Coordinates of C-alpha atoms and ligand atoms in Angstrom, one line a residue:
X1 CA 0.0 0.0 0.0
X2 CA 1.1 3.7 -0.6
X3 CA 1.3 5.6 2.2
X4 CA 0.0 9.0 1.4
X5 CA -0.6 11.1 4.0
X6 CA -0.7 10.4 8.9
X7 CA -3.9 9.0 8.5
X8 CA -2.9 6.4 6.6
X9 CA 0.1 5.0 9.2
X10 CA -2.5 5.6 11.7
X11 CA -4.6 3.1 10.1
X12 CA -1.4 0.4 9.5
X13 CA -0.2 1.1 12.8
X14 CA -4.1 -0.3 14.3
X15 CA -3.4 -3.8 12.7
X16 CA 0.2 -4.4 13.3
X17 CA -0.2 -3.7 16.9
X18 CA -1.7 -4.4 20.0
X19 CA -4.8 -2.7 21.0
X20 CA -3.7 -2.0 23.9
X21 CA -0.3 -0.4 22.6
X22 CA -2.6 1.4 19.6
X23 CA -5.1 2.8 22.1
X24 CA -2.2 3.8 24.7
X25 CA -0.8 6.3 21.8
X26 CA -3.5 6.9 19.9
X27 CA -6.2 8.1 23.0
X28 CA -6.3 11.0 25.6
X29 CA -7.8 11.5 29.0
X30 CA -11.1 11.5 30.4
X31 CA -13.7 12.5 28.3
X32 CA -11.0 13.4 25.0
X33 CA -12.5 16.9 24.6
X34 CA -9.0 18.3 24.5
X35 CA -7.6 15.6 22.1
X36 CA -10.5 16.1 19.9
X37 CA -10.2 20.1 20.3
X38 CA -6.9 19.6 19.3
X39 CA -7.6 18.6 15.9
X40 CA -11.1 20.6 16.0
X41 CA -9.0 24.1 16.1
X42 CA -6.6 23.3 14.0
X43 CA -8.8 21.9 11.4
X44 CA -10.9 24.8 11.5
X45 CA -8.1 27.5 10.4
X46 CA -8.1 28.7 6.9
X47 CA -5.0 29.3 4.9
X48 CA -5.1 32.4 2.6
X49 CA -4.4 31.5 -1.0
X50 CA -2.4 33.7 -2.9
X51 CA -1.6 33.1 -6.3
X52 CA 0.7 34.5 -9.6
X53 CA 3.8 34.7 -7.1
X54 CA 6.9 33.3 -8.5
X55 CA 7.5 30.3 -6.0
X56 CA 9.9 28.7 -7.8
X57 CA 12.8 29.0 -5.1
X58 CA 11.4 28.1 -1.5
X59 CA 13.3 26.8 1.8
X60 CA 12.1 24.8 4.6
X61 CA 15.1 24.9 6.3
X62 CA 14.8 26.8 9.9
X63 CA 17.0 26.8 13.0
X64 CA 15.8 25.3 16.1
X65 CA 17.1 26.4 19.6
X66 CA 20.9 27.1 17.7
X67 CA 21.0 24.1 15.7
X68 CA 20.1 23.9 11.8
X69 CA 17.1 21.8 10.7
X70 CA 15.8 20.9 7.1
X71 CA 12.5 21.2 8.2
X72 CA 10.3 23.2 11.8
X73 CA 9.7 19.7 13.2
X74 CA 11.0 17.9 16.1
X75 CA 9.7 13.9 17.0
X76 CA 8.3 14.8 20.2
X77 CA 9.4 12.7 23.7
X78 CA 6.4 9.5 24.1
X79 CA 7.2 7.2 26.9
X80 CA 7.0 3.3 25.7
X81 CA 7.9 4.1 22.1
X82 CA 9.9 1.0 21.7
X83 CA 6.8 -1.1 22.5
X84 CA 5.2 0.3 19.3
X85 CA 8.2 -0.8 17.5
X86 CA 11.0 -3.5 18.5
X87 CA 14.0 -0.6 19.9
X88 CA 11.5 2.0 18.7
X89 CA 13.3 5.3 20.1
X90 CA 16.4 4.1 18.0
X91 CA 14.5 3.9 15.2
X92 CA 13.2 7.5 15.5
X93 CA 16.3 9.0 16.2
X94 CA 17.6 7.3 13.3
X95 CA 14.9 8.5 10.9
X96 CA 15.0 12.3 12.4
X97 CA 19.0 12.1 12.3
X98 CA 18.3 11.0 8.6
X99 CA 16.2 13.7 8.6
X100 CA 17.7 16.6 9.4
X101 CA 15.5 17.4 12.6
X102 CA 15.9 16.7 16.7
X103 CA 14.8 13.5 18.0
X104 CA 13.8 13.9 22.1
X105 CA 14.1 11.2 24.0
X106 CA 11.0 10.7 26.8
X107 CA 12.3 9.7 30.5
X108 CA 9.6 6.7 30.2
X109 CA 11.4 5.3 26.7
X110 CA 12.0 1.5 26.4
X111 CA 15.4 2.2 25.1
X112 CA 18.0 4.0 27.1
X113 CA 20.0 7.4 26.7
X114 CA 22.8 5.4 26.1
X115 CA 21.4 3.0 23.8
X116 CA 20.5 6.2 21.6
X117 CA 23.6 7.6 22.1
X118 CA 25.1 4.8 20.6
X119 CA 22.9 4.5 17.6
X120 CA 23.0 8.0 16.2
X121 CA 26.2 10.3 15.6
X122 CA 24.0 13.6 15.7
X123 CA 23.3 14.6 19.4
X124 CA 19.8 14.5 20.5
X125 CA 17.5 15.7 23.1
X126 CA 16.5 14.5 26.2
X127 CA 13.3 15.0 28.1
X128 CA 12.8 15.0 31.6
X129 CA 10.3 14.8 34.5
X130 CA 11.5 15.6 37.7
X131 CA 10.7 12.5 40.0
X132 CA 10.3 12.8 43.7
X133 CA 14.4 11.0 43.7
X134 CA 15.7 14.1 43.0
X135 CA 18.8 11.7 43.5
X136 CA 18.0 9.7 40.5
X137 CA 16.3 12.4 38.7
X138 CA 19.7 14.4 39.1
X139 CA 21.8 11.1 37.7
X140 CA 19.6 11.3 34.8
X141 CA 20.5 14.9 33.7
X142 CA 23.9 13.7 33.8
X143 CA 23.5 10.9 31.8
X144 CA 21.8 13.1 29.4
X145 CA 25.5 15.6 30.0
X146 CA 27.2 12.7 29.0
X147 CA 25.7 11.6 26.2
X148 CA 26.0 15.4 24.7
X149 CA 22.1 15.8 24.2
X150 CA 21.5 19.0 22.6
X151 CA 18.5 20.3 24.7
X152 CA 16.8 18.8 28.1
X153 CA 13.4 19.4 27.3
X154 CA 11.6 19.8 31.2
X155 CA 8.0 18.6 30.9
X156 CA 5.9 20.4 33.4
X157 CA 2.6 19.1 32.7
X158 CA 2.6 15.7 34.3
X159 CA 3.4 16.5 38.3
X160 CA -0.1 15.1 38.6
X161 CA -1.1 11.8 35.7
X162 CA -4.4 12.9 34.1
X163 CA -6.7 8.9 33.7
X164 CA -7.1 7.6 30.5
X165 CA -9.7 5.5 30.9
X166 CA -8.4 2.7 28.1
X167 CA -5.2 1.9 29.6
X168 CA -7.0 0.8 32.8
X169 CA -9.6 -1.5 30.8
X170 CA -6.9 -2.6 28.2
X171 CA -4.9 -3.4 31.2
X172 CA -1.9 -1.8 29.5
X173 CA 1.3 -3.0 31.9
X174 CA 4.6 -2.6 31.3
X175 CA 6.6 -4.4 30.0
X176 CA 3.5 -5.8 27.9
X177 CA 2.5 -9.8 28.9
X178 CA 0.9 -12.2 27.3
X179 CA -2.7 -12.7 29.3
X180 CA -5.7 -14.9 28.4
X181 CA -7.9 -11.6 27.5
X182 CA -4.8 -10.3 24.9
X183 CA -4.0 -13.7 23.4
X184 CA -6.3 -13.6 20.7
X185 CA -4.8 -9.9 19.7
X186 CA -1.3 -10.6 20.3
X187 CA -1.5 -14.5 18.0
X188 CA -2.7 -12.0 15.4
X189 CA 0.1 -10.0 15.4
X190 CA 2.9 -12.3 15.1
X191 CA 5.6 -9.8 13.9
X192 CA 4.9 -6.9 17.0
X193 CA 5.3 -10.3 19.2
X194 CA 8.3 -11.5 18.1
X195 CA 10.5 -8.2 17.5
X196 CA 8.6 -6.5 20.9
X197 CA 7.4 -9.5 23.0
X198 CA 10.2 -11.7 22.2
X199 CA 13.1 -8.4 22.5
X200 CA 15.1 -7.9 24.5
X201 CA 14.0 -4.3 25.4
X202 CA 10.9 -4.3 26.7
X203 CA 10.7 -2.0 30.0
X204 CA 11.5 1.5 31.0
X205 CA 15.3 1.6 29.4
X206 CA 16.1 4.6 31.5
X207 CA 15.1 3.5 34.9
X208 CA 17.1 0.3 35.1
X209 CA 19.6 2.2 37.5
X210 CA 17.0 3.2 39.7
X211 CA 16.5 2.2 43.2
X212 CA 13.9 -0.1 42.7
X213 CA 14.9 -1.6 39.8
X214 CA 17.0 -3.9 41.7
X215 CA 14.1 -5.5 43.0
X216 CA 12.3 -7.0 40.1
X217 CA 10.0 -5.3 37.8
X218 CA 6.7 -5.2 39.3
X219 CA 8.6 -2.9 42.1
X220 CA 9.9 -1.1 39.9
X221 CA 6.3 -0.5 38.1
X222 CA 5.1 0.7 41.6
X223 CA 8.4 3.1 42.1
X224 CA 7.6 4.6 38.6
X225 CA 3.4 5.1 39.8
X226 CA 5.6 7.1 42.9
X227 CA 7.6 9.0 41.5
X228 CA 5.3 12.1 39.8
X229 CA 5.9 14.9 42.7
X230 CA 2.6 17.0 42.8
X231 CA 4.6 19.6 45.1
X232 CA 7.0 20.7 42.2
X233 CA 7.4 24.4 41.8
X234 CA 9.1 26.9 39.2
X235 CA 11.8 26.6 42.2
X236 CA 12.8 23.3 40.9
X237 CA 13.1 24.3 37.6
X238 CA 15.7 26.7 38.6
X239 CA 17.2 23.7 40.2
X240 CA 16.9 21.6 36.8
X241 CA 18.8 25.1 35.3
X242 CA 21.5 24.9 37.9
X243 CA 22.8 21.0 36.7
X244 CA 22.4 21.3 33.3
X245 CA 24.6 23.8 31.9
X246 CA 22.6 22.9 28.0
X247 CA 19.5 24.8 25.8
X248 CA 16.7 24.4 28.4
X249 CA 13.2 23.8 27.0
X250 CA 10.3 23.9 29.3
X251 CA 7.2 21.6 27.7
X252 CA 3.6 21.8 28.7
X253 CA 2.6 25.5 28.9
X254 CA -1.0 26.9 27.3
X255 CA -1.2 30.1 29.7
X256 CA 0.5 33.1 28.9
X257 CA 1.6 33.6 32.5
X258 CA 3.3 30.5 33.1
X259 CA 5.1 31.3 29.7
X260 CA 6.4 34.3 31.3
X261 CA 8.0 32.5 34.3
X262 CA 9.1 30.1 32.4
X263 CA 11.4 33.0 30.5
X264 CA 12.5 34.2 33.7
X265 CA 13.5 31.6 35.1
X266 CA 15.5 30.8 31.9
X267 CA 14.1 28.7 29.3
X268 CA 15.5 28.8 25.7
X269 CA 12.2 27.8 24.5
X270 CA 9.3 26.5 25.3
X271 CA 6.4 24.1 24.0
X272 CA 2.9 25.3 23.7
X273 CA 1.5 22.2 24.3
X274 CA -1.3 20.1 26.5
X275 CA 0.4 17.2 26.5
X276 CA -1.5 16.0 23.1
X277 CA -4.9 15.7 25.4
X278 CA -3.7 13.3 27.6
X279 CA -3.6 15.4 30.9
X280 CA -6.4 18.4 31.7
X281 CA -9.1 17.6 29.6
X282 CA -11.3 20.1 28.9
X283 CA -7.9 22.8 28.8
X284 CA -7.7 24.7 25.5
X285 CA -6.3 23.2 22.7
X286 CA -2.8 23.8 22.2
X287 CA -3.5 26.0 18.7
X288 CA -6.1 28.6 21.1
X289 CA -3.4 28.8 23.4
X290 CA -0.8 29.2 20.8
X291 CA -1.2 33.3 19.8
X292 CA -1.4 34.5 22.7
X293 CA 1.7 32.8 24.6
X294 CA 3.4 34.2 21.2
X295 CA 2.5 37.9 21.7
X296 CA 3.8 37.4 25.0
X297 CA 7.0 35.6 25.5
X298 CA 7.7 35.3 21.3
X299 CA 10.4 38.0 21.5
X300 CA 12.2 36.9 24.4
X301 CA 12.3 33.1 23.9
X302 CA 11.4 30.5 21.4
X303 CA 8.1 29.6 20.7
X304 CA 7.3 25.7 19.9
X305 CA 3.8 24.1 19.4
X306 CA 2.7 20.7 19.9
X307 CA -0.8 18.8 19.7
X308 CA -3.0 17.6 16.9
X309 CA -0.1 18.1 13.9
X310 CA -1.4 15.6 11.3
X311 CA 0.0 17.7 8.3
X312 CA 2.4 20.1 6.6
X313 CA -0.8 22.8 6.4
X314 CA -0.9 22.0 10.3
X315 CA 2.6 23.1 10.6
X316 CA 2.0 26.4 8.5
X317 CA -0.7 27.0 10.3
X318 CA 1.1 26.9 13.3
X319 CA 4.2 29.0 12.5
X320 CA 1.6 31.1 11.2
X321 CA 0.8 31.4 14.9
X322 CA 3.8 32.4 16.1
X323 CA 5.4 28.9 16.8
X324 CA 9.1 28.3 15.3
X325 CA 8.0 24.8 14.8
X326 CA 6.1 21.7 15.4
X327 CA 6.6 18.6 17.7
X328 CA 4.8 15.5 16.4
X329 CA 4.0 12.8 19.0
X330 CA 1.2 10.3 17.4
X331 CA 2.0 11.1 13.7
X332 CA 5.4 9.9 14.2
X333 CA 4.4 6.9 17.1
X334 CA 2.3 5.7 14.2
X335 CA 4.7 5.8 11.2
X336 CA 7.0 4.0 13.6
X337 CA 4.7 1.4 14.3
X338 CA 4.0 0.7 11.0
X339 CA 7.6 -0.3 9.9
X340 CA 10.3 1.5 12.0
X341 CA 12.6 3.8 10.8
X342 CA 11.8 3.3 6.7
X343 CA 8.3 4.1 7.3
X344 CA 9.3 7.7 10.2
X345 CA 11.5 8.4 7.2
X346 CA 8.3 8.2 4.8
X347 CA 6.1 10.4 6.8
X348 CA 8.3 13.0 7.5
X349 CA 8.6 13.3 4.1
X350 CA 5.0 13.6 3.2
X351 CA 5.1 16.1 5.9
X352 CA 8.2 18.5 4.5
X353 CA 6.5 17.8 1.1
X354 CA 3.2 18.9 2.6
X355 CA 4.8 22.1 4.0
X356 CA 6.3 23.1 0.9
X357 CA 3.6 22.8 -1.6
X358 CA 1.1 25.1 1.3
X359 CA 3.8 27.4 1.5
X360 CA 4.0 27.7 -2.4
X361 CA -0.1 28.0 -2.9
X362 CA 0.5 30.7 0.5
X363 CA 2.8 32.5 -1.6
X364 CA 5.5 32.5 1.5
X365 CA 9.1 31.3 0.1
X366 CA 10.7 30.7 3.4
X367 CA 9.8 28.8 6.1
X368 CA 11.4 31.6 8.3
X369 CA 9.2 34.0 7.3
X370 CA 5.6 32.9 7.8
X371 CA 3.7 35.5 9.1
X372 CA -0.1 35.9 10.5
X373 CA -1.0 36.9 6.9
X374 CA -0.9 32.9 6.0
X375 CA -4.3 32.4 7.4
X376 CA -7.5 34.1 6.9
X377 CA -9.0 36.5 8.6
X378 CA -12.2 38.3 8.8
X379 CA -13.0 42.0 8.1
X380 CA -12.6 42.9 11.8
X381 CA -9.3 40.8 12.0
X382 CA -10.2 37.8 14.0
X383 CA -9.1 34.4 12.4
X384 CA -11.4 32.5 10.4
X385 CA -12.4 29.1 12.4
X386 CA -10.8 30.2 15.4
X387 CA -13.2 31.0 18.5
X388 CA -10.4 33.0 20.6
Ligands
LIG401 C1 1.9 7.7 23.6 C2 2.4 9.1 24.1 C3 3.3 9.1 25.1 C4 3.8 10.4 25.5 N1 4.8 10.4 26.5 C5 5.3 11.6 26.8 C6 6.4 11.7 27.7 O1 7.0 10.7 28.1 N2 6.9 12.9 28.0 C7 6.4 14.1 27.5 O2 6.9 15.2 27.7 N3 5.3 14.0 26.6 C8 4.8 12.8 26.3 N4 3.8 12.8 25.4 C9 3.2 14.0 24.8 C10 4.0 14.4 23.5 O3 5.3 14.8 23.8 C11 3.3 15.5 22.8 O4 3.2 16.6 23.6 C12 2.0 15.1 22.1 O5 2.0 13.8 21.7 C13 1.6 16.1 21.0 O6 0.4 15.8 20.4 P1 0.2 14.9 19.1 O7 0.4 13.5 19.6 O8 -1.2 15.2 18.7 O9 1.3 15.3 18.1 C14 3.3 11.6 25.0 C15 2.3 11.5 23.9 C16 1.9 10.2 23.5 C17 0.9 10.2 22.4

């Protein structure tokens, strides 16, 4: 089959893997009104035409917290990637390297910093929750020092797990097992169970130095459920600032005053982002949030989106918005799960390709320049499709 455009890996990716492993990536919390606004917002933007502009030179090439890129995209951290794919985060940071864009790394990955330090020659980034060890959480920011990661990206969304609902009827555990209810789905996926099942990496890569690693898996499962510290405060990110001496990008911010703080207290970008609808639902999509956090921090720090990007007209529409560029979470946990790093190479493709050809019907030749003309607007200035 040709792969054409996301929705089409989406569709792969449901029947070469798990349901539970599908539904993990593909679903949100609670009631999904945020992962569905998401797309809702974004969908509902119009691009502005403009025609009988010579487009016949155009550049997607951008620069991305003081590295070159060939494209505004970045594969966005997703814990348990390599259970979508056998050594899935190797595979993306293969296909971004390949790419031309930064691969981040979750702290929940199946393979380790050091397993992706050893795969790739470009350096990566690395994404980090602060646990409750500050011991451990401390060793893992120097692990990412060590392996010369290009950016820790802090995620400050997640001191508290927002439910989803189908992980606890899917009875999603990691690593995955082989129970009487999954049988009949896992025998019909006889490729996911022998590179995943049958792998060798199959738990939380990262973690396997931690305390209660030591003890057998189920502990550590229980140490992991421990470790999100609902007492974190902007105090600790000065801490995070203070032992890594890297770009710091703070990840998880839709309100214009946390944005703010998080300048102050020295990020070098920041992610306007709800954590693709997996944490408050019922919080603005990520693309409502987007303008505003751009009037106000956009000249002090840089500005990067993330949640519901199916598309290169999602991306302009973005930049459009003031964001520097896009982190993809599902679009690439899908390409990945339908045939590693061949088929992330594929879909980024389609979506540079995508870019390109809305820039050229925009009438914008570089990337770099995309303005707030890009999209449509109504007589009294407010954006077509947008409700804010
Ligand atoms: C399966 C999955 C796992 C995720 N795990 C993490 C994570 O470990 N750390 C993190 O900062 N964000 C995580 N995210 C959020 C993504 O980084 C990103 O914000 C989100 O996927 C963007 O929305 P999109 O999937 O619509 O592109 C995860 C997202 C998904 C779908």
């Amino acid at each position: 089959m040709a792969f054409t455009n996301v929705q089409d890996f989406r569709e792969v990716a449901r029947r070469k893997i798990p349901r539970s492993i599908f539904e993990y990536g593909d679903g949100g919390s609670y009631d999904e009104m945020t992962l569905r606004a998401n797309r809702r917002d974004l969908e509902s933007l119009r691009l502005s035409q403009r025609v009988m502009v010579d487009m016949s030179r155009r550049s997607i090439k951008t620069r991305i917290v003081g590295s070159d890129v060939s494209l505004p995209l970045i594969i966005a951290p997703t814990g348990l990637g390599g259970l979508f794919y056998a050594d899935g985060e190797i595979h993306g940071a293969r296909a971004a390297e390949n790419a031309g864009i930064p691969f981040c790394l979750s702290t929940m990955s199946i393979c380790s910093i050091e397993d992706v330090r050893a795969a790739v020659k470009t350096p990566f980034w690395f994404q980090l929750y602060v646990m409750r060890d500050r011991g451990f959480t401390r060793s893992l920011v120097e692990r990412a020092v060590a392996a010369k990661c290009s950016a820790l990206v802090l995620t400050v969304d997640l001191q508290v797990g927002g439910q989803r609902h189908r992980d606890i009827k899917n009875g999603l555990s990691i690593p995955p097992r082989l129970t009487f209810a999954n049988a009949f789905d896992i025998a019909s996926k006889p490729r996911w169970a022998l590179g995943v099942l049958a792998g060798r990496r199959r738990s939380f890569g990262n973690l396997e130095g931690a305390p209660a690693a030591e003890e057998g898996l189920a502990s550590l499962a229980h140490w992991v459920g421990g470790q999100f510290d609902p007492s974190l405060t902007w105090d600790d990110v000065d801490w995070v600032r203070s032992i890594w001496p890297g770009k710091l990008v703070i990840k998880g911010l839709l309100d214009e005053r946390d944005a703010r703080e998080a300048v102050e207290r020295g990020a070098d970008a920041i992610v306007v982002s709800n954590h693709g609808g997996r944490q408050l639902d019922g919080a603005s999509s990520s693309i409502a949030a987007l303008p505003a956090i751009a009037d106000a921090v956009g000249g002090a720090t840089e500005v990067l989106f993330d949640g519901g990007v199916r598309s290169g007209q999602d991306v302009l529409k973005a930049l459009a918005l003031g964001a520097k560029a896009c982190m993809i979470g599902r679009a690439y946990l899908y390409a990945l799960a339908s045939g590693g790093q061949r088929r992330v190479e594929e879909m980024l493709g389609i979506l540079g390709k995508e870019l390109d050809t809305s820039m050229a019907l925009t009438g914008v030749h570089d990337v770099k320049t995309v303005s707030p003309e890009t999209l449509l607007r109504r007589s009294d200035g407010s954006l077509v499709g947008h409700d804010h």
